[in-house]
Structures are given as C-alpha cells and as structure tokens.
XYZ file of C-alpha atoms in Angstrom:
665
model
C 0.000 0.000 0.000
C 1.161 3.532 -0.595
C 0.865 4.712 2.982
C 4.022 4.007 4.910
C 3.866 1.196 7.430
C 7.208 2.375 8.684
C 10.756 1.303 9.215
C 12.020 -0.710 12.115
C 14.889 -0.498 14.550
C 18.379 -0.047 13.194
C 20.262 -0.023 16.470
C 19.240 -0.996 19.932
C 21.101 -2.182 23.003
C 22.504 -5.475 21.788
C 23.082 -7.362 25.004
C 23.523 -7.128 28.727
C 27.293 -7.033 28.218
C 27.474 -3.901 26.077
C 24.427 -1.837 26.847
C 26.058 1.120 28.560
C 26.467 3.353 25.517
C 24.512 1.338 22.988
C 21.144 2.071 24.611
C 21.706 5.757 24.023
C 22.750 5.288 20.382
C 19.313 4.897 18.853
C 18.642 5.615 15.202
C 15.827 4.894 12.813
C 16.128 1.673 10.868
C 17.187 1.519 7.253
C 15.237 -1.712 6.888
C 11.810 -1.489 5.303
C 8.926 -3.846 5.844
C 8.541 -6.635 3.320
C 5.955 -5.805 0.706
C 3.552 -8.678 0.236
C 1.212 -9.313 -2.648
C -1.798 -7.035 -2.247
C -5.192 -6.763 -3.838
C -7.477 -3.793 -4.161
C -11.082 -3.165 -5.057
C -11.487 -3.281 -8.832
C -15.109 -2.182 -9.058
C -17.665 -0.177 -7.080
C -21.349 0.632 -6.980
C -23.015 3.392 -5.003
C -26.443 4.556 -3.968
C -28.058 7.383 -2.003
C -31.356 7.836 -0.158
C -33.246 11.080 0.359
C -35.399 11.369 3.442
C -38.564 13.460 2.982
C -41.310 14.892 5.192
C -43.815 16.966 3.284
C -41.635 19.487 1.485
C -38.567 18.993 3.627
C -35.709 16.869 2.251
C -32.593 15.533 3.896
C -30.551 14.085 1.000
C -27.652 11.644 1.018
C -24.930 12.227 -1.578
C -21.849 10.479 -2.949
C -19.200 11.981 -5.229
C -16.141 10.509 -6.939
C -17.148 6.911 -6.222
C -14.592 5.564 -8.731
C -11.766 7.125 -6.686
C -12.184 4.333 -4.131
C -11.029 1.581 -6.544
C -7.419 0.548 -7.179
C -4.557 1.204 -4.798
C -5.020 3.950 -2.199
C -3.704 7.095 -3.880
C -5.158 10.006 -1.864
C -8.021 10.434 -4.327
C -11.213 10.067 -2.333
C -14.831 9.177 -2.778
C -17.054 11.238 -0.456
C -20.135 9.810 1.253
C -22.469 12.268 2.973
C -25.519 11.837 5.183
C -27.641 14.881 6.045
C -30.207 15.218 8.771
C -32.863 17.605 9.952
C -35.248 17.665 12.892
C -38.778 18.883 12.185
C -41.282 18.946 15.052
C -39.090 16.471 16.974
C -39.070 14.110 13.981
C -35.625 13.265 12.622
C -35.276 12.994 8.853
C -32.024 11.732 7.358
C -30.593 10.731 4.017
C -27.899 8.085 3.577
C -25.216 7.089 1.061
C -23.740 3.631 0.404
C -20.535 2.626 -1.370
C -19.850 -1.021 -2.311
C -16.215 -1.993 -2.951
C -15.639 -5.338 -4.685
C -12.327 -7.224 -4.541
C -11.109 -9.342 -7.499
C -10.893 -12.473 -5.323
C -12.621 -13.436 -2.099
C -10.996 -12.471 1.196
C -10.855 -15.494 3.550
C -12.902 -15.552 6.718
C -11.323 -13.706 9.663
C -8.764 -12.087 7.375
C -8.631 -8.291 7.472
C -9.140 -5.797 4.718
C -8.151 -2.199 5.425
C -10.314 0.631 4.055
C -8.341 3.851 4.021
C -10.433 6.847 5.043
C -10.027 10.356 6.305
C -11.316 11.477 9.671
C -15.096 11.912 9.324
C -16.314 15.517 9.342
C -19.512 17.097 10.609
C -21.107 20.349 9.544
C -23.856 22.179 11.290
C -23.939 19.737 14.197
C -22.776 20.766 17.637
C -20.880 17.529 18.140
C -17.304 17.187 19.392
C -15.800 15.132 16.601
C -13.046 13.903 18.876
C -15.612 12.588 21.295
C -17.718 11.235 18.451
C -14.813 9.233 17.073
C -12.967 8.295 20.241
C -15.681 7.921 22.860
C -19.143 7.517 21.343
C -17.939 5.587 18.372
C -19.252 6.084 14.846
C -18.816 2.408 14.079
C -20.414 1.076 17.231
C -23.363 3.412 16.764
C -23.704 2.467 13.063
C -23.575 6.077 11.939
C -20.909 4.555 9.689
C -22.151 1.046 8.974
C -19.792 -1.592 7.536
C -21.138 -4.877 6.152
C -19.852 -7.617 3.844
C -21.626 -9.693 1.225
C -21.085 -12.888 3.269
C -20.929 -13.653 6.975
C -21.107 -11.303 9.921
C -18.789 -8.333 9.586
C -16.744 -6.754 12.336
C -14.927 -3.458 11.992
C -12.725 -1.151 13.992
C -10.771 2.047 13.417
C -6.976 1.742 13.180
C -4.006 3.940 12.309
C -0.763 3.146 10.522
C 2.690 4.541 11.272
C 2.053 7.579 9.076
C -1.081 8.425 11.138
C -3.418 7.464 8.290
C -6.839 6.256 9.368
C -8.396 2.948 8.273
C -11.425 0.823 8.934
C -10.194 -2.731 9.524
C -12.859 -5.153 8.311
C -13.211 -8.908 8.956
C -16.078 -11.321 8.421
C -17.061 -14.727 9.735
C -17.196 -15.997 6.113
C -15.143 -15.402 2.995
C -16.281 -12.192 1.327
C -15.543 -10.152 -1.772
C -17.569 -6.964 -1.242
C -17.418 -4.381 1.529
C -20.346 -1.989 1.895
C -19.879 1.375 3.621
C -23.043 3.234 4.576
C -23.162 6.687 6.120
C -26.518 7.329 7.804
C -27.228 9.691 10.691
C -30.500 7.831 11.241
C -28.518 4.940 12.701
C -26.821 7.130 15.253
C -28.314 6.170 18.606
C -27.533 9.367 20.491
C -29.918 12.249 21.000
C -29.094 14.829 18.373
C -31.744 17.463 18.973
C -29.939 19.487 16.361
C -30.612 21.617 13.374
C -29.701 20.687 9.839
C -26.326 18.952 9.694
C -24.092 16.694 7.629
C -21.830 13.743 8.355
C -19.212 13.132 5.627
C -16.741 10.317 5.085
C -13.898 10.302 2.536
C -12.891 6.833 1.273
C -9.560 6.352 -0.533
C -9.625 2.592 -1.196
C -9.292 -0.845 0.308
C -6.281 -3.146 0.528
C -5.894 -6.769 1.647
C -2.685 -8.776 1.956
C -2.535 -12.123 0.187
C -1.084 -15.243 1.746
C 2.276 -15.067 0.001
C 4.947 -17.387 1.490
C 6.951 -15.949 4.363
C 10.707 -16.106 3.840
C 13.092 -17.394 6.486
C 14.258 -13.867 7.289
C 11.111 -11.883 6.596
C 10.583 -9.158 9.155
C 6.898 -8.488 9.724
C 5.964 -5.194 11.333
C 2.829 -4.213 13.107
C 1.359 -2.146 10.309
C -1.557 -0.768 12.296
C -2.549 0.123 15.844
C -6.008 0.599 17.284
C -7.069 4.237 17.290
C -8.708 3.957 20.701
C -8.130 1.602 23.628
C -10.776 -0.618 25.075
C -11.493 0.652 28.576
C -13.418 -1.360 31.152
C -14.248 -0.944 34.822
C -14.140 2.833 34.623
C -17.543 3.195 36.349
C -17.928 6.822 35.524
C -14.492 7.831 36.712
C -12.793 10.222 34.333
C -9.333 8.980 33.404
C -6.433 10.890 32.006
C -6.387 10.247 28.255
C -6.003 6.452 28.083
C -4.052 6.295 24.843
C -1.771 8.857 23.297
C -0.273 8.641 19.784
C -1.027 4.960 19.076
C 0.603 5.166 15.641
C 4.007 5.861 17.219
C 4.309 2.185 18.184
C 4.179 1.112 14.531
C 6.081 3.898 12.739
C 9.545 2.319 12.955
C 11.060 5.336 14.705
C 12.948 4.460 17.863
C 13.766 7.372 20.139
C 13.099 8.257 23.762
C 10.479 10.798 22.661
C 8.617 8.666 20.113
C 6.193 6.255 21.750
C 2.598 5.240 22.235
C 1.465 5.740 25.825
C -1.104 3.337 27.255
C -2.209 4.309 30.724
C -4.745 3.913 33.496
C -5.241 6.474 36.231
C -4.977 6.896 39.970
C -8.456 5.598 40.732
C -10.217 3.693 43.495
C -11.744 1.054 41.215
C -10.381 -1.751 39.040
C -9.679 -0.465 35.530
C -8.336 -2.225 32.471
C -7.055 -0.459 29.363
C -5.821 -2.310 26.287
C -4.328 -1.390 22.941
C -4.372 -3.652 19.889
C -1.603 -3.838 17.270
C -2.329 -5.461 13.926
C 0.107 -7.228 11.613
C -0.338 -6.572 7.924
C 0.234 -10.306 7.487
C 0.137 -13.345 9.751
C 3.516 -14.180 11.327
C 5.383 -17.462 10.918
C 4.657 -19.921 13.708
C 8.174 -19.794 15.194
C 8.537 -16.017 15.060
C 9.235 -14.007 18.153
C 7.259 -10.985 19.257
C 9.761 -8.225 19.973
C 8.890 -4.910 21.600
C 10.846 -1.838 22.656
C 9.343 -0.357 25.808
C 10.082 2.106 28.589
C 8.283 3.168 31.736
C 6.337 6.414 32.167
C 7.731 8.770 34.832
C 4.542 8.252 36.866
C 5.211 4.524 37.167
C 6.982 4.645 40.515
C 6.126 1.170 41.782
C 7.476 -1.594 39.558
C 5.296 -4.137 41.335
C 2.453 -3.119 39.025
C 4.390 -4.571 36.066
C 2.693 -7.892 36.821
C -0.507 -6.208 35.643
C 0.827 -5.213 32.207
C 0.775 -8.038 29.671
C 1.147 -8.983 25.988
C -1.271 -11.464 24.406
C -0.853 -12.706 20.814
C -3.874 -13.641 18.679
C -4.600 -15.250 15.350
C -7.887 -13.689 14.411
C -9.947 -13.906 17.592
C -8.100 -16.974 18.915
C -5.433 -16.433 21.604
C -1.985 -17.816 20.738
C -0.092 -18.970 23.812
C -0.513 -17.511 27.279
C -0.392 -13.802 28.141
C 3.095 -12.621 29.117
C 3.486 -10.053 31.876
C 6.198 -7.437 31.620
C 7.722 -8.816 34.823
C 8.139 -12.280 33.304
C 9.896 -10.818 30.245
C 12.430 -8.705 32.137
C 15.621 -10.345 33.343
C 17.475 -8.773 36.247
C 19.612 -6.746 33.863
C 16.643 -5.586 31.798
C 14.703 -4.717 34.927
C 17.538 -2.400 35.862
C 17.262 -0.708 32.475
C 13.517 -0.351 32.891
C 14.007 1.350 36.246
C 16.412 3.844 34.663
C 13.893 4.938 31.998
C 16.074 3.439 29.251
C 14.587 1.894 26.134
C 14.285 -1.785 26.958
C 13.862 -4.713 24.534
C 11.541 -7.564 25.490
C 10.685 -10.625 23.449
C 8.941 -13.976 23.597
C 7.728 -16.703 21.260
C 3.933 -17.009 21.383
C 4.139 -20.583 20.070
C 2.130 -20.306 16.869
C 1.249 -18.054 13.965
C -0.206 -14.727 15.096
C -1.525 -11.605 13.384
C -2.213 -9.182 16.238
C -1.101 -8.411 19.775
C -3.095 -6.876 22.583
C -1.235 -4.975 25.308
C -3.281 -4.652 28.492
C -2.698 -2.526 31.589
C -4.815 -3.182 34.693
C -4.990 -1.356 38.018
C -6.088 -2.919 41.292
C -8.626 -1.620 43.750
C -7.493 1.509 45.609
C -4.576 1.973 43.237
C -2.835 5.160 44.184
C -0.172 4.940 41.502
C -0.376 5.517 37.811
C -0.142 2.337 35.767
C 0.899 2.343 32.135
C 3.517 1.616 29.508
C 5.428 3.429 26.797
C 5.588 1.323 23.619
C 8.235 2.566 21.194
C 7.983 -0.180 18.552
C 6.756 -3.701 17.926
C 7.637 -6.292 15.296
C 7.552 -9.998 14.529
C 10.918 -11.545 13.671
C 12.326 -15.017 13.139
C 14.628 -16.281 15.908
C 18.388 -15.940 15.488
C 20.145 -18.982 13.979
C 23.872 -18.899 14.753
C 26.599 -21.454 13.922
C 30.282 -21.351 14.809
C 33.460 -23.340 14.241
C 37.217 -23.078 14.647
C 38.661 -19.581 14.312
C 42.150 -18.803 13.069
C 44.806 -19.938 15.530
C 46.841 -17.673 17.759
C 50.418 -18.098 18.935
C 52.098 -17.466 22.253
C 53.999 -14.202 22.058
C 52.189 -12.917 18.961
C 49.311 -10.446 18.905
C 46.054 -12.209 18.059
C 44.757 -11.486 14.579
C 41.523 -13.425 14.368
C 37.746 -12.983 14.208
C 34.598 -15.102 14.388
C 33.643 -14.636 10.753
C 36.387 -16.783 9.254
C 35.571 -19.743 11.487
C 35.498 -23.162 9.811
C 33.816 -26.338 11.042
C 35.666 -29.246 9.488
C 33.899 -30.245 6.298
C 30.432 -29.550 7.645
C 30.219 -25.779 7.321
C 31.493 -22.494 8.695
C 30.433 -19.365 10.493
C 26.917 -18.249 9.639
C 24.246 -16.095 11.200
C 20.736 -15.983 9.831
C 19.024 -12.731 8.860
C 21.019 -9.557 8.243
C 24.761 -9.035 8.043
C 27.269 -10.197 10.674
C 27.862 -6.512 11.413
C 24.196 -6.171 12.450
C 25.045 -8.147 15.596
C 27.242 -7.667 18.639
C 29.137 -10.550 20.215
C 30.102 -11.509 23.754
C 31.350 -14.577 25.586
C 28.397 -16.414 27.066
C 28.479 -17.559 30.703
C 32.106 -16.560 31.124
C 32.027 -14.289 34.122
C 35.573 -12.938 33.951
C 38.687 -13.260 31.763
C 40.284 -16.611 32.428
C 37.267 -17.953 34.301
C 35.959 -21.329 33.220
C 32.236 -21.991 33.253
C 29.856 -24.233 31.339
C 30.700 -22.284 28.214
C 34.470 -22.757 28.377
C 36.852 -19.839 28.217
C 39.711 -18.090 26.465
C 43.148 -17.215 27.825
C 42.885 -14.235 30.152
C 45.057 -12.245 27.754
C 42.620 -12.603 24.837
C 39.447 -10.530 24.593
C 36.439 -11.045 22.333
C 35.353 -7.591 21.164
C 31.697 -6.662 20.503
C 32.389 -6.492 16.748
C 33.441 -10.175 16.641
C 37.208 -9.611 16.537
C 39.759 -10.848 19.076
C 42.543 -8.801 20.625
C 45.408 -9.540 22.996
C 48.637 -11.557 23.101
C 48.813 -15.061 24.645
C 51.654 -15.563 27.097
C 53.834 -18.531 28.016
C 51.811 -21.452 29.312
C 48.619 -20.404 27.543
C 49.078 -22.674 24.543
C 46.323 -25.229 24.004
C 42.838 -25.680 22.542
C 40.038 -23.493 23.886
C 36.316 -24.036 23.322
C 33.900 -21.313 24.318
C 30.317 -20.164 23.697
C 29.485 -16.851 22.056
C 26.196 -14.987 22.249
C 25.235 -12.843 19.263
C 22.632 -10.132 19.836
C 20.844 -8.097 17.184
C 19.313 -4.647 17.390
C 16.006 -6.096 18.570
C 17.569 -7.758 21.605
C 17.216 -11.214 20.038
C 20.077 -13.600 20.772
C 21.676 -16.767 19.438
C 24.376 -18.873 21.103
C 26.915 -21.216 19.510
C 30.358 -22.719 20.214
C 33.730 -21.732 18.799
C 37.221 -23.210 19.139
C 40.572 -21.443 19.112
C 43.980 -23.121 19.093
C 46.808 -21.206 20.780
C 50.086 -22.582 19.438
C 53.447 -22.643 21.190
C 55.818 -19.751 20.722
C 58.290 -20.186 17.898
C 61.661 -21.568 19.115
C 63.153 -18.928 16.870
C 62.100 -15.478 15.807
C 61.658 -15.916 12.088
C 62.236 -12.671 10.192
C 61.793 -13.931 6.625
C 61.083 -17.147 4.763
C 61.063 -17.194 0.962
C 60.999 -19.807 -1.799
C 62.193 -18.931 -5.301
C 62.484 -20.992 -8.477
C 65.937 -21.048 -10.058
C 65.605 -23.051 -13.247
C 64.388 -26.488 -12.188
C 65.506 -25.982 -8.569
C 63.540 -24.594 -5.634
C 65.741 -22.265 -3.586
C 64.584 -21.717 -0.001
C 66.040 -18.986 2.227
C 65.140 -17.741 5.685
C 66.491 -15.433 8.376
C 66.160 -15.493 12.154
C 66.770 -12.597 14.515
C 66.763 -14.620 17.731
C 67.130 -18.299 18.647
C 66.529 -19.754 22.094
C 67.078 -23.430 22.850
C 66.649 -24.124 19.133
C 67.780 -27.442 17.623
C 67.099 -27.621 13.879
C 64.951 -26.760 10.898
C 63.143 -29.593 9.092
C 62.196 -28.641 5.548
C 58.826 -30.106 4.463
C 57.212 -30.263 1.030
C 53.658 -30.988 -0.152
C 51.895 -31.051 -3.489
C 48.418 -30.311 -2.109
C 49.121 -28.286 1.037
C 47.762 -31.096 3.247
C 50.116 -34.097 3.068
C 53.676 -33.160 3.987
C 56.993 -34.973 3.524
C 60.326 -34.085 5.081
C 62.880 -33.453 2.317
C 65.821 -32.121 4.352
C 67.068 -30.743 7.650
C 69.483 -27.999 8.770
C 70.947 -27.515 12.234
C 70.195 -24.185 13.895
C 72.601 -21.986 15.830
C 71.031 -23.129 19.143
C 71.325 -19.745 20.903
C 71.605 -16.460 19.090
C 70.716 -12.798 19.487
C 71.844 -11.667 16.022
C 70.516 -12.292 12.542
C 71.263 -15.775 11.192
C 70.845 -16.744 7.536
C 69.902 -20.175 6.156
C 69.356 -21.657 2.694
C 68.237 -24.956 1.248
C 67.920 -26.189 -2.366
C 65.299 -28.682 -3.557
C 67.037 -29.996 -6.684
C 64.166 -32.305 -7.569
C 60.919 -30.397 -7.075
C 57.641 -32.074 -7.939
C 56.018 -31.617 -11.286
C 53.333 -28.918 -10.800
C 52.586 -27.360 -7.385
C 55.185 -27.442 -4.618
C 54.369 -26.159 -1.122
C 57.177 -25.601 1.377
C 57.233 -24.931 5.120
C 59.760 -24.956 7.944
C 59.293 -27.133 11.006
C 61.239 -25.262 13.671
C 62.200 -27.817 16.311
C 63.322 -27.005 19.859
C 65.837 -29.102 21.839
C 63.011 -30.758 23.772
C 61.389 -31.684 20.416
C 58.577 -29.169 20.733
C 58.084 -27.405 17.433
C 56.173 -24.793 15.486
C 55.592 -24.248 11.769
C 56.411 -21.293 9.597
C 54.012 -19.894 7.035
C 53.763 -21.753 3.696
C 55.498 -20.804 0.456
C 54.341 -22.032 -2.966
C 56.180 -22.659 -6.270
C 55.026 -24.224 -9.524
C 57.227 -26.342 -11.797
C 55.134 -27.276 -14.790
C 58.254 -27.865 -16.892
C 59.971 -30.243 -14.477
C 61.234 -33.482 -15.999
C 59.019 -36.531 -15.518
C 62.035 -38.756 -14.812
C 65.652 -38.154 -13.803
C 68.545 -38.487 -14.129
C 68.540 -38.447 -17.923
C 70.561 -40.121 -19.251
C 70.665 -42.812 -16.551
C 73.433 -45.375 -16.005
C 73.139 -49.047 -15.017
C 74.201 -48.236 -11.462
C 71.460 -45.655 -10.931
C 67.743 -45.728 -10.232
C 65.404 -43.903 -12.592
C 63.338 -41.601 -10.341
C 59.752 -40.667 -11.256
C 58.771 -37.080 -10.524
C 55.054 -37.784 -10.072
C 54.241 -36.137 -6.766
C 50.885 -37.602 -5.801
C 50.932 -41.332 -6.648
C 47.290 -41.674 -5.581
C 46.385 -39.945 -8.816
C 48.408 -42.376 -10.991
C 46.839 -45.563 -12.378
C 49.701 -47.070 -14.447
C 53.359 -46.581 -15.503
C 54.850 -48.040 -18.702
C 58.348 -48.022 -20.176
C 58.412 -48.563 -23.974
C 61.603 -49.300 -26.019
C 62.483 -47.882 -29.452
C 60.676 -50.804 -31.171
C 57.411 -49.942 -29.386
C 57.525 -52.914 -27.034
C 56.475 -52.469 -23.373
C 59.515 -53.553 -21.358
C 58.190 -52.494 -17.933
C 54.739 -51.919 -16.511
C 53.462 -51.249 -12.976
C 50.205 -50.209 -11.345
C 51.635 -49.416 -7.920
C 53.621 -46.418 -6.691
C 57.323 -46.562 -7.643
C 58.523 -44.542 -4.700
C 62.043 -45.952 -4.883
C 62.230 -45.548 -8.662
C 63.171 -48.096 -11.373
C 66.528 -49.909 -11.298
C 68.147 -49.040 -14.656
C 70.232 -52.278 -14.506
C 67.139 -54.104 -15.821
C 67.148 -52.054 -19.024
C 69.496 -52.615 -21.961
C 71.322 -49.611 -23.345
C 69.194 -47.566 -25.710
C 66.379 -45.012 -26.000
C 63.069 -45.397 -24.151
C 59.797 -43.537 -23.520
C 58.118 -43.520 -20.108
C 54.323 -43.130 -20.042
C 52.443 -42.185 -16.831
C 48.656 -42.616 -17.007
C 46.607 -40.702 -14.425
C 43.266 -41.824 -13.007
C 41.566 -38.954 -14.845
C 42.759 -40.454 -18.154
C 45.512 -37.967 -18.916
C 48.906 -39.328 -19.977
C 52.332 -37.765 -19.388
C 55.355 -39.036 -21.311
C 59.092 -38.316 -21.649
C 61.983 -39.767 -23.598
C 65.099 -40.901 -21.692
C 68.330 -42.748 -22.510
C 69.842 -45.745 -20.742
C 73.625 -45.542 -21.138
C-alpha cells in the first residue's frame, strides 16, 4: 500500500554485556517492511437515499465513487448523510458505497479501508468525542457490512497516522459496503440541519504469500482507541496517546505510544491492539521496545501489564506479563527509563497483539507503559566453528567470521549481516574464568564487533572451546560454540622465509633474529598443502641474538605445485611451523637423471601417486619392457634395461597421460 507502514529499529542495546552506551545510540532503521502481494477493489457501486417529510428533504450524496477503486492514492470518494429535525421528527438521508475485490478475502482475514477522519457540519458535536468515545462504528452512523458472513470493523491507524477501517467477516467475502446514515446514530441529536461526511480512498488486503526465512513483519496498524473497562464513571487521564508511534519504525526516547490507566479507586483495564499486515510465521518471536512512564513509581504493578498474541480472535499462547519478560539486567534498564527490549515466542502463527494494563482496587499509583515499537521476527540462527589460531607471544589477529567447522560448514548467522550483531562470551564471568561455556586465555578478549585482541603468554598454549552470544538490534540472541587453538611460541624469531624458483631448482632462504634453545629446521614439502613430507634438515645456531641466515635447495621439485614450510624444532622436540610458500614447476622433468646409467635408479617425478593408475616403459621398437600399477617410490633400477632409447608413459586416473623420452647408457 502507498501509505508508509514504517521502518524498524536499526540499532538498539545489543546485550547485557554492552548496553552502557549502545542504549543511548538509537537511530531509525534503514530496513523497510517486506511488501507482500496485495489486492485492491477493482469495481464499485453506489447509492443514495433522500429522506422526505412533506416538502422537507434531507438528501444523502456520494461523489467521486470511482476514486475508491485501485490502490489507495489520496483520491477520495465522499459519502455524505444529512439530517434535519422537524417537530421532533428526525429525517435523514444516507449514502452507500460497495467496494468489490477481485478475489474473495478469507474468513477472519482483514481488509483495510483507508479513510479520512469523518467531518460534521452544522452539528454541535465534538468530533473527537464522536470518534474516540461515542464511536461512529459502534453506533452504526458509519455502517460496515460484507456480502457474506457477519462483519466486524474497527478504526486503526498506521505509522504515518493514516486512518483505516479494519474489516473482517465470519465468512469469505468479496464486497465491503460502507453506509453513512445519521438515522442509525443512537444518540440524541436534537440538532438543526447537519451533515456527516466520510472520505474513502480505497481498500487493501494482503494475500497469503509465502513468508521467507528472514522476513521481518511489522505491526502495520494500531487501534485508534483503547478498550477501557471498569471505569464506572471515573474520568481517566487520556487512556491512549499517539497509538501510531508504536508502529512507525522510529525508535527514540520521545517517540512512543502511551497506554495508561489512572490513579483511581476502582479496578480499571485499558488495552491497545496492534495489527500485523500479514500473519507471522509460527516460530517467530514478538519483539517490543518499551520504557516506563515517569509516573510509574512502583514496579510491582508490572505484573498487571501483559502482551497477548492472537490469530484472528483466537489467543496464541498464554499472556506474558512485563515482569516475566524482564531479566534482572533488563529490569535495571527499565528502572532507569532506558529503552528496553523484550521478546517472547507465542508458540504459533499470530496476526495481532493486545497490550493490556490493569490497576487494582485503591490503586494510588499511575499504571501504564510506553511502547516505542513492535515487530515480529524469526529467531536468530547462529553457527560457529574453529577460528584462526593464535600463537604465544604474537598479537592475536583473528575474528569469528572466518571460522570453519571441518567439512560440515562455517560461520553463519541468519538474517542480516554479521555486522548487524554484537558478540560476547556467554556464561564466562571474567577473563580466564571457566564456566559451562568454556573460556579463552585471560590475555585474549572477544570484542563486541566479533574480533579478538590480545597476546597469549607462556603457558597459555592449548585448545580453547567457548560459547558466544550474538545479539541483534532487537535484543534477540543466538548462542553457539567456537574453538581457538593457541600454538606454542616459535623456538626462533623468524624474520623472513622465501621460496624462489631457479631453473628447475627450488631455492629456499630464511632469516632469524633470535634463537633460544633451538635445535634444527626440518624442511617439508607438499603437493596439495595437506600431506607433507620431510625433504631435508638444517641444524640451527642453538642460541643467538643476532641475525642468522639459512638456505636450502630442492634440486628435484615435484612436477606442478610445490608447497614448502619450515618445522622449527626445539631441543626438547617441541616445534612450530612457519608460514607456507608455494612454487610451480610445470616444466619439471618426468624422470631423472637423464641419461641414466646401469648403477642408478630412474626416479619418477610424479608427486601424488594416488592420482596415478599405471606406468609403462616402452623401447624404441614400441615394445612395453616395464609396466606397474603401484607407486614406484624408490624408482626403477636401470640395470634391468638394456642400453638404448626409451619412452616412459604415466597414465593418471583422470585419463591424462604424461610421457618423456630418456636414454639408458
């Protein structure tokens, strides 16, 4: 629909751990409500009635009836009823507008007829009282019916303060009839000639389009007037102020709907209804941003303020009192007048929420609630994994977002971006403390933005598993586990480590600036970065405080990718790894040496033998003189070949064949 239903919260206090400044940093949301498939009236019919008594007429009129079809566009049809009293006899005329939808609206599903505030002319009526207290709808001065079932209607407002008649029926219906008739008004007019006019913009209903996993459903409408019971003639302070502010998406300390009772000596109950534009998913949470009025001095009355979800007229779940929804931390916020998030899962699909405030007998304190915003949201789904490792003596450079979980997945958080959440250790009461959730070294801190900071110290190496709670701007939370490995300090301070290709040789070079209790460097090579083989070793300088330089040559690199790393081994055989260097030797010989003598082995430069299905050696006449289907890790003894020229063929499991000519001397 064209009228704005509003935007929702962009930032709100994310969690009990980081609420100090966050509660004050409130801004309007950049998120808009999902737009669902809508339908509008496509045709209309209208009629008027003129009341007559002798020569006196009281006509009903209607103008611009076609303006009420299609989407609401601020072009209005105007229905007018006029009345006159002659010798204590009331004469009135009426007007009726029928709006027909293209498809039937299911039973108990709402259609919203956008109108303007009714106007009166020539009648000494207080329109505010007429709308808010006497009730045009309840008196049938504005009569709403449907072409099937028993219709029910109420006045509601959206976040832009537009006025609607919300219409439901006990049966599926396709036509809504609006009749304006002062004759149906049950009060005592006793007035001269007057007019009651109603401007109708159009009608909109929301179809049952599927709800996505992350669809945010706002309360598009709020009741224009609370239901008040038990007043017994006692005049209350205005029961409801600015109802539309609870559904306009603006979150600030000064923007709220105020529902209140009064300091009275009788039991009173005041309730406000908030309507979803569309029914919520069954597992959605009801989230609300509330604060207490200054007059609410006794928090004990919070037990008498409750939320109740409904689907149509059927309650969903049990009513939830404010007290039951406030933890100790949140209760403290509520006492300090801060904006406070509350949430609960009703336990089924719901399309409206009623907030009720009740006073007890001889209540001397004001009872009420400020409601800043409401919405229906899916719960937070949060998965973790293993974050990048840290090392003793090195500043941590890790975050939650790069976490991996074996082969089964990685970090994820449903709905919104990771930056829409704040993060905190869950059930870890202090740095270094171990609880049910595990812990981190006392020197490492998890920051609210999901990054880690700090430097592990000696003795803090090991594997740490801990729980993290993510909290979004609505106060919704999700909890999952993460793991961090803190590796031993390097036995040496490695300044550089480089690998360069020099022809068909891999030249490795590294520099250390300090060595303590160091024993050696083992040089390891891999073709896939996972399976490593030791290809050499160099002794270290044991103890050193100056730069030391080392080099190593791999004269027979693998064909294709070659990964290299240093295993830096201490005297007690503890060790740590360097970073990985990569070289590629696509032009490396398949076999060597070439030529080969009878006293040598012919070495195959295959790399990963698991990818090889067969090896053949063919002589100059084309005859296969050697064939094997297993890995030839030790090579082929050239003594078994007669002197001459040969071709070696290596067939891979993917069907590709590599070949090279060599000579047996």
